[in-house]
Tab-separated table of C-alpha atoms and ligand atoms in Angstrom:
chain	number	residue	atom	x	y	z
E	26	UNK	CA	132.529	124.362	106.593
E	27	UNK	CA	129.309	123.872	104.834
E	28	UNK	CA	129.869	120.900	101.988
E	29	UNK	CA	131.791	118.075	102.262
E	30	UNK	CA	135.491	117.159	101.704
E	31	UNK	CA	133.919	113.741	99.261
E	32	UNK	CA	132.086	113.530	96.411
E	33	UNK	CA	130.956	109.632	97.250
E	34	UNK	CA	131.082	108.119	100.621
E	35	UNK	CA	132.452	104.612	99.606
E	36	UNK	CA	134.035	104.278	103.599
E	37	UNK	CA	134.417	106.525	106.872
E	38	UNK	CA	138.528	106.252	106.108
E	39	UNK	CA	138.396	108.404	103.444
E	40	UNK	CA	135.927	111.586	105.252
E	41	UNK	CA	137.071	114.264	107.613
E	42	UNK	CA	135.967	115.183	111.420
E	43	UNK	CA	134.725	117.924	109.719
E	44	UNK	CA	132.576	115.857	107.381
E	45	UNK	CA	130.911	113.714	110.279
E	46	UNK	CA	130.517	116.341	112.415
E	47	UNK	CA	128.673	118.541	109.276
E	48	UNK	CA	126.718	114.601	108.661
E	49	UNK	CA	125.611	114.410	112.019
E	50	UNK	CA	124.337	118.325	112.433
E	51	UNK	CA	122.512	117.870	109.119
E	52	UNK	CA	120.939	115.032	110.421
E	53	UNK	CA	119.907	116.200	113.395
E	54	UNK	CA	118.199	118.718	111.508
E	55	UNK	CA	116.371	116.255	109.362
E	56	UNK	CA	115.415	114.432	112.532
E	57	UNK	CA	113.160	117.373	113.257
E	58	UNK	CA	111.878	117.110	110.037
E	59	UNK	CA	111.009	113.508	109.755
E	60	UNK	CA	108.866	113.909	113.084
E	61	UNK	CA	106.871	116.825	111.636
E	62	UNK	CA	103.221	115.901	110.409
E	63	UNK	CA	104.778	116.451	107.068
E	64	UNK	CA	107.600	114.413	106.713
E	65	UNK	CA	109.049	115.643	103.156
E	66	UNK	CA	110.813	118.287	101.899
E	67	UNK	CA	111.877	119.137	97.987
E	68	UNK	CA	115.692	119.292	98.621
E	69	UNK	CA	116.303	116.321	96.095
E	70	UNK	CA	113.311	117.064	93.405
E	71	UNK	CA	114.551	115.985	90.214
E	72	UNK	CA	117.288	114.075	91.532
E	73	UNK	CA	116.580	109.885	90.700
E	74	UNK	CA	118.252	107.660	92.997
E	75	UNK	CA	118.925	104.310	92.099
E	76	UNK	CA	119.409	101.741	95.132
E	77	UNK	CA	121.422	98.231	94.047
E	78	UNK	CA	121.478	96.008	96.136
E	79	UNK	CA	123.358	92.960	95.364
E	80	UNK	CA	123.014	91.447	99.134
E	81	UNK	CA	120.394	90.704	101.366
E	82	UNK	CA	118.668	94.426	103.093
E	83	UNK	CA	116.187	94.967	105.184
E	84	UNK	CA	117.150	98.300	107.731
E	85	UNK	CA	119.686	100.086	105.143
E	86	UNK	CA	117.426	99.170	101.896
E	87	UNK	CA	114.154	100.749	103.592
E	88	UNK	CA	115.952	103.125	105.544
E	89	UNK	CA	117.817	104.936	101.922
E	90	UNK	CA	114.200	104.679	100.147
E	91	UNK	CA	112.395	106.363	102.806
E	92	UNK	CA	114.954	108.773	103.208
E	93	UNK	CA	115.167	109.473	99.170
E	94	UNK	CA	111.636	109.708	99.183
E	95	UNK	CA	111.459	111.898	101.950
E	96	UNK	CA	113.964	114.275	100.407
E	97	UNK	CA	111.376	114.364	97.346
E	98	UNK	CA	113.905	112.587	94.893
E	99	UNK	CA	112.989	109.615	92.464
E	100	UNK	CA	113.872	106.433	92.905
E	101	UNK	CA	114.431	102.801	91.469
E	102	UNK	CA	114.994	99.565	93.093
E	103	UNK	CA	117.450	96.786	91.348
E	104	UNK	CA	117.843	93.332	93.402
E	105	UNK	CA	120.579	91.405	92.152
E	106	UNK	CA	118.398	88.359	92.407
E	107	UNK	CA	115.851	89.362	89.939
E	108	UNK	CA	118.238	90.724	87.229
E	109	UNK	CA	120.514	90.217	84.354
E	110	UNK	CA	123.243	89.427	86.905
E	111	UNK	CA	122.110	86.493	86.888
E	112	UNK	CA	123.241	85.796	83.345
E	113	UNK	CA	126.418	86.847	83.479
E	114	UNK	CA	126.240	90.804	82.975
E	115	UNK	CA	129.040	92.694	84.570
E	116	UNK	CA	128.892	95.335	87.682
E	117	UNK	CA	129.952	98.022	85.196
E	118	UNK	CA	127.600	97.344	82.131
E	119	UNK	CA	124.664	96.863	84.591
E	120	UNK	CA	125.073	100.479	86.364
E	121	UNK	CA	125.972	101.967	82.970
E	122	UNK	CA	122.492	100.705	81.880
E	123	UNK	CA	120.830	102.052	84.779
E	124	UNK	CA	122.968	105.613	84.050
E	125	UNK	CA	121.691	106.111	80.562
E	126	UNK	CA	118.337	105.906	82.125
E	127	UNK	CA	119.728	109.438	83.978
E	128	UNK	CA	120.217	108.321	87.063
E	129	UNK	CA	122.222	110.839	88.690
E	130	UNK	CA	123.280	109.065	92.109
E	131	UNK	CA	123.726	105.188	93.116
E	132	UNK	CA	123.231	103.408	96.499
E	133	UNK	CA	124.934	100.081	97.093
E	134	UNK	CA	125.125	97.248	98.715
E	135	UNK	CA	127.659	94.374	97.655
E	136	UNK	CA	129.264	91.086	98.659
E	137	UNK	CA	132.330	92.405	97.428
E	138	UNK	CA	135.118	94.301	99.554
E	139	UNK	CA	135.995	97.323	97.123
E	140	UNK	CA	132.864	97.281	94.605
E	141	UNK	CA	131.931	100.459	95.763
E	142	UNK	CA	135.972	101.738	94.954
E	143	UNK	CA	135.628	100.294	91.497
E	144	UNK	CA	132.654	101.458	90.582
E	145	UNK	CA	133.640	105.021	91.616
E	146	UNK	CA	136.259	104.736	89.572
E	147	UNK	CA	134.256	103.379	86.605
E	148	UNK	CA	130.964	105.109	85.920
E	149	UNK	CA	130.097	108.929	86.078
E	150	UNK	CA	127.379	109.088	89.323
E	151	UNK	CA	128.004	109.656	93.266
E	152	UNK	CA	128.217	106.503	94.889
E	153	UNK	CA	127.050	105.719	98.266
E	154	UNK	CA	128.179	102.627	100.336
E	155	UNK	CA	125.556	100.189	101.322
E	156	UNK	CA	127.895	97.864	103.169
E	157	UNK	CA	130.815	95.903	100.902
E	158	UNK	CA	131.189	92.868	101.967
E	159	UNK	CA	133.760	92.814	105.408
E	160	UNK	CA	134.798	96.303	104.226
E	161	UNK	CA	133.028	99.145	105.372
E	162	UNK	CA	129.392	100.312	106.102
E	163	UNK	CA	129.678	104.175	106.363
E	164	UNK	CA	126.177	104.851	106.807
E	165	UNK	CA	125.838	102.308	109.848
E	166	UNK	CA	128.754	103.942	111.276
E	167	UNK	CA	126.999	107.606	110.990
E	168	UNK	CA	123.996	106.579	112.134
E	169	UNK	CA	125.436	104.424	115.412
E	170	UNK	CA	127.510	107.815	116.369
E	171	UNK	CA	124.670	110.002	116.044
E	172	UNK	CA	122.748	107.653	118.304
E	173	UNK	CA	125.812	107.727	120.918
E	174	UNK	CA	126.037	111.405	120.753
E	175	UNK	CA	122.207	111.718	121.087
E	176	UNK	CA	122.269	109.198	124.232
E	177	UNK	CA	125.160	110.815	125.703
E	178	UNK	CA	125.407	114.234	124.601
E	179	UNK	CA	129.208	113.991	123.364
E	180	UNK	CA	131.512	111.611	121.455
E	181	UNK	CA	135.135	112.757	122.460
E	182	UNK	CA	135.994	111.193	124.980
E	183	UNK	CA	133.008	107.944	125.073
E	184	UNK	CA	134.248	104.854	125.504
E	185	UNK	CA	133.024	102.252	122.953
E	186	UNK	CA	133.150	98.509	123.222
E	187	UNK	CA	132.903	96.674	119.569
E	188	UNK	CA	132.183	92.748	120.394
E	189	UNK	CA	131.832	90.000	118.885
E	190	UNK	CA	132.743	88.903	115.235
E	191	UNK	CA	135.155	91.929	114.563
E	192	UNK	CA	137.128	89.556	111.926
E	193	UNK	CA	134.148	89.386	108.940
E	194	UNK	CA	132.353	92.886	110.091
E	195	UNK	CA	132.339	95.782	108.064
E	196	UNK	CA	130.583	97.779	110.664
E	197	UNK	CA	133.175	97.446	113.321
E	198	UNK	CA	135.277	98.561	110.155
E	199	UNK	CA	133.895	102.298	109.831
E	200	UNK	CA	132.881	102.500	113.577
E	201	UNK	CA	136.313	102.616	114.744
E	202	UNK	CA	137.183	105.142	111.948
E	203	UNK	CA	134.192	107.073	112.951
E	204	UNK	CA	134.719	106.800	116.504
E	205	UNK	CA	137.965	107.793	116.646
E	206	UNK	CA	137.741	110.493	114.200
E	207	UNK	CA	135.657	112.138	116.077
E	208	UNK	CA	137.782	111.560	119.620
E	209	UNK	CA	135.815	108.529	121.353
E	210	UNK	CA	138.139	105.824	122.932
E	211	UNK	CA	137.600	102.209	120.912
E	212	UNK	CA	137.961	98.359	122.402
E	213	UNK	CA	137.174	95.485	120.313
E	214	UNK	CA	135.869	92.218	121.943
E	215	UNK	CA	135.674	88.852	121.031
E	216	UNK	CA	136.871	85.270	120.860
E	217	UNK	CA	140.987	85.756	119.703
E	218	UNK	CA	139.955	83.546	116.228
E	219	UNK	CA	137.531	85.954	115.332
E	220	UNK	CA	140.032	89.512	115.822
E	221	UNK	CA	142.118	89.833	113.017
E	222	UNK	CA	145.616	90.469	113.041
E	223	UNK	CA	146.226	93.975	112.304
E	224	UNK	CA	143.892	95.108	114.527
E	225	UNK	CA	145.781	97.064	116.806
E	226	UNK	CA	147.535	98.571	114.714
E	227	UNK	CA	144.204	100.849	113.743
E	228	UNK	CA	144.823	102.171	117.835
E	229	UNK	CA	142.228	100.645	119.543
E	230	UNK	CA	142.190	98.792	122.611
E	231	UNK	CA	141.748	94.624	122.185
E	232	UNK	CA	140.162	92.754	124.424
E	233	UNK	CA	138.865	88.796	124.806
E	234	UNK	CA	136.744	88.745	128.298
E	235	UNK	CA	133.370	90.092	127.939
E	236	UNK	CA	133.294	91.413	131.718
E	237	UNK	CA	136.208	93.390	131.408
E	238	UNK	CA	135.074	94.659	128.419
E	239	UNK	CA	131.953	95.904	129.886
E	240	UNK	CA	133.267	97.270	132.776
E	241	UNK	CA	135.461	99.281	130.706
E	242	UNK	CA	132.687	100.924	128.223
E	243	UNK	CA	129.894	103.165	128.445
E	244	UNK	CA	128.547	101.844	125.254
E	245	UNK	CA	128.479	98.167	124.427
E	246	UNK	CA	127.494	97.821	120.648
E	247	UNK	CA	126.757	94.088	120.543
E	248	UNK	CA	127.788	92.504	116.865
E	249	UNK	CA	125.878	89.322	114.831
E	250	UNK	CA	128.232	86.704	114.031
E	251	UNK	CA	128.405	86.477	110.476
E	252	UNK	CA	127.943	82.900	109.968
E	253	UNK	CA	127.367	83.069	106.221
E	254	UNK	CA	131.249	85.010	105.618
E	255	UNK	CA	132.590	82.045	107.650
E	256	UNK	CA	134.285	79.467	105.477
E	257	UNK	CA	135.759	77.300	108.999
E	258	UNK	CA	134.635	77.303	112.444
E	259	UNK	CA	135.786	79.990	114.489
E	260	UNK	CA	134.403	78.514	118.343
E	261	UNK	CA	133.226	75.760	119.034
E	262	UNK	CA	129.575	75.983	119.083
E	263	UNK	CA	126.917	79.017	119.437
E	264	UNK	CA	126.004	77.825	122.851
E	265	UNK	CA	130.135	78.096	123.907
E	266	UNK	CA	130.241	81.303	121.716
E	267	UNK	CA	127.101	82.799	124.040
E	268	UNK	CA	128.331	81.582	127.094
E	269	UNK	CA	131.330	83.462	126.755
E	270	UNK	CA	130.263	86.278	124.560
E	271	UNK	CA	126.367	87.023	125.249
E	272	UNK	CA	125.123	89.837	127.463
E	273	UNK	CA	122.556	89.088	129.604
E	274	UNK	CA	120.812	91.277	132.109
E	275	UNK	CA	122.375	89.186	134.816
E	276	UNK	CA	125.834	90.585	133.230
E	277	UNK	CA	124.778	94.176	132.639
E	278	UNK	CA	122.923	94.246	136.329
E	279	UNK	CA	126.541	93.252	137.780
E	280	UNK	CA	128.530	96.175	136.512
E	281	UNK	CA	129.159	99.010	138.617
E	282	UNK	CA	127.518	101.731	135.432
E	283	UNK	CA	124.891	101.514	133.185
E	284	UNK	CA	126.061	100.598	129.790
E	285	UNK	CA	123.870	101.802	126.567
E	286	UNK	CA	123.506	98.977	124.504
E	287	UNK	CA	123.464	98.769	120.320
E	288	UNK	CA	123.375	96.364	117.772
E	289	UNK	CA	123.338	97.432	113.917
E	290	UNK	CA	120.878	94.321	113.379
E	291	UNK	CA	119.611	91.762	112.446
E	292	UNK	CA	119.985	90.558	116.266
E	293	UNK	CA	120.202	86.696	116.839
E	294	UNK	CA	117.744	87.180	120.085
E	295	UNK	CA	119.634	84.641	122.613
E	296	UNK	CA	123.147	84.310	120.953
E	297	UNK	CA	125.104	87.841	121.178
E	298	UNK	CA	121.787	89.113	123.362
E	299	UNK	CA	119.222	87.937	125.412
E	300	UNK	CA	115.899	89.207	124.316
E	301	UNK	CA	115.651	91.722	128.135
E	302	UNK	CA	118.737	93.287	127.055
E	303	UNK	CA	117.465	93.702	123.216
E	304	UNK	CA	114.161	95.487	124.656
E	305	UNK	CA	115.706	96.445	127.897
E	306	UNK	CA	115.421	100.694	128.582
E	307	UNK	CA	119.339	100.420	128.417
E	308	UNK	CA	119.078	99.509	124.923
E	309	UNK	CA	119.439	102.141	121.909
E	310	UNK	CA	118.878	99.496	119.202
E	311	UNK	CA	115.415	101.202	117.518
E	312	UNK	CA	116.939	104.604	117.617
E	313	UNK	CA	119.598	103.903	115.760
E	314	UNK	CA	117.334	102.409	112.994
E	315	UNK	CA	114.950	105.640	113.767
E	316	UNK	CA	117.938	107.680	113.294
E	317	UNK	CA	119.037	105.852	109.857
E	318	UNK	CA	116.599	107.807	107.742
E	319	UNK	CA	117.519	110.730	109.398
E	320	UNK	CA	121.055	110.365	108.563
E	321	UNK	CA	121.031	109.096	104.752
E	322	UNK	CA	119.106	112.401	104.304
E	323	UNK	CA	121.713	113.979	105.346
E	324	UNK	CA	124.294	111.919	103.162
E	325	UNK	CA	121.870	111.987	100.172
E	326	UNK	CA	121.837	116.018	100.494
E	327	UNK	CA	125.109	117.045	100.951
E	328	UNK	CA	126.250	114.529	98.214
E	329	UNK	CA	123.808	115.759	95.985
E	330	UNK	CA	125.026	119.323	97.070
E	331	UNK	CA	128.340	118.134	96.444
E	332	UNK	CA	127.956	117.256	93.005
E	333	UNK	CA	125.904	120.374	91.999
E	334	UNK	CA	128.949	122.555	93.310
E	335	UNK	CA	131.050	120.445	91.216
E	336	UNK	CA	129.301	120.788	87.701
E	337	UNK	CA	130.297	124.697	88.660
W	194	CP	N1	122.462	97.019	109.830
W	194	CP	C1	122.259	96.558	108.572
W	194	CP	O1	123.053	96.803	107.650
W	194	CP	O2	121.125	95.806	108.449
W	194	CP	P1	120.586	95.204	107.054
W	194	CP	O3	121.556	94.138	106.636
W	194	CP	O4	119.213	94.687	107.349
W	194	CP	O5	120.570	96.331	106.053
């Protein structure tokens, strides 16, 4: 298989093994690339990007410009904050503005579960996923398995621990569809407020001690607690919540294997990690934002593939 099963990637659910695996040998690809002298190639060349981002960015906003602009394509920024959102334009009537411009593919990132669904829906472009709201982040998810495959060498099989604040994340969200599509073994871990519900019913393991967690897992990938989604308290207070729920090197030095530990950032240095662990050789947490560009280039191409294929 050479193209991809989508013709957006609003969330991990809706892609294939086949389409990760394809993802993540593209990207390796473009990994080579990237560390060449000369970084850019002309695979997107009169292809204009636009990248909306209606939420804070600072990893997946540079990472898809320097990855459009080192596929050659042209691009546009939009920030929510400086626009006519403000007052009181629609999601719809501003991306159908940017369209006439002839923009032929749209980045996003929104506060909204299902913007990126809707907009699909709505306006003629491929739409890419930015992160919507506790939904999914597909691109976070790519980029954190092509990290654990290039750590590791494999992904069947890897055992994964998700902790922390698994209730308002949308990256634990398309890591355990990732993950599992592509045959690694899934736990989440956390305080019991902040795991939702359903959660075992998506088939992965649940667990609320942090040791056992560890013990269990070759990879740890250590999540921010997402204070600003929180409407109540979920613990008691962030020293409680890091007493219980922060790895240390104290921790990690009393486990009988060395676990590779990620974060998809920002990291709150001294709440989910100390800063040894952050910067600690066991720690994977610059490749993965290394590896980022590398695998929206990949996205951006076979997308853009994607929809040439289609127009027949
Ligand atoms: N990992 C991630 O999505 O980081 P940003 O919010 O900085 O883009």
């Amino acid at each position: 298989m050479s193209q991809l099963s989508v013709n957006h990637l609003l969330g991990i659910k809706d892609t294939t093994a086949d389409d990760i695996e394809l993802i993540l040998n593209t990207a390796a690809q473009f990994k080579e690339v990237i560390n060449r002298p000369i970084k850019k190639v002309p695979s997107l060349r009169d292809i204009t990007i636009a990248n909306l981002f209606f939420e804070n960015s600072t990893r997946t906003r540079l990472s898809f410009e320097l990855a459009e602009k080192r596929l050659s394509a042209d691009v546009v920024n939009f920030s929510a904050a400086q626009s006519s959102v403000k007052k009181g334009e629609t999601l719809v009537d501003t991306v159908n503005n940017i369209l006439s411009m002839k923009v032929d593919m749209v980045v996003m990132r929104h506060p909204n579960p299902g913007a990126c669904v809707f907009l699909a829906k709505n306006i003629d472009s491929t739409i890419i996923n930015a992160g919507d709201g506790a939904h999914e982040h597909p691109t976070q998810a790519l980029l954190d398995a092509f990290s654990i495959r290039e750590k590791l060498g494999i992904l069947a099989g890897v055992r994964v621990a998700i902790v922390g604040d698994i209730l308002h994340s949308r990256v634990a969200l398309s890591n355990i569809f990732c993950l599992q599509k592509m045959g690694a073994e899934v736990m989440v871990c956390g305080p019991a407020t902040l795991l939702p519900k359903y959660i075992s019913t998506l088939g992965v393991k649940v667990e609320t001690n942090l040791k056992t967690a560890l013990a269990w897992c070759d990879v740890a990938n250590m999540l921010r607690v997402q204070h600003e989604r929180q409407d109540i308290k979920y613990f008691p207070s962030v020293r409680e919540y890091t007493m219980q729920y922060g790895v240390n090197m104290e921790l990690l030095n009393s486990l009988p294997k060395q676990v590779v530990i990620m974060h998809p950032g920002p990291i709150n240095r001294g709440v989910e990690i100390t800063t040894e662990v952050a910067d600690s050789p066991q720690s994977i947490i610059l490749n993965q934002v290394e590896n980022g560009v590398a695998v929206r280039m990949a996205v951006l191409y076979l997308l853009a593939q994607k929809r040439e294929l289609n127009k027949g």
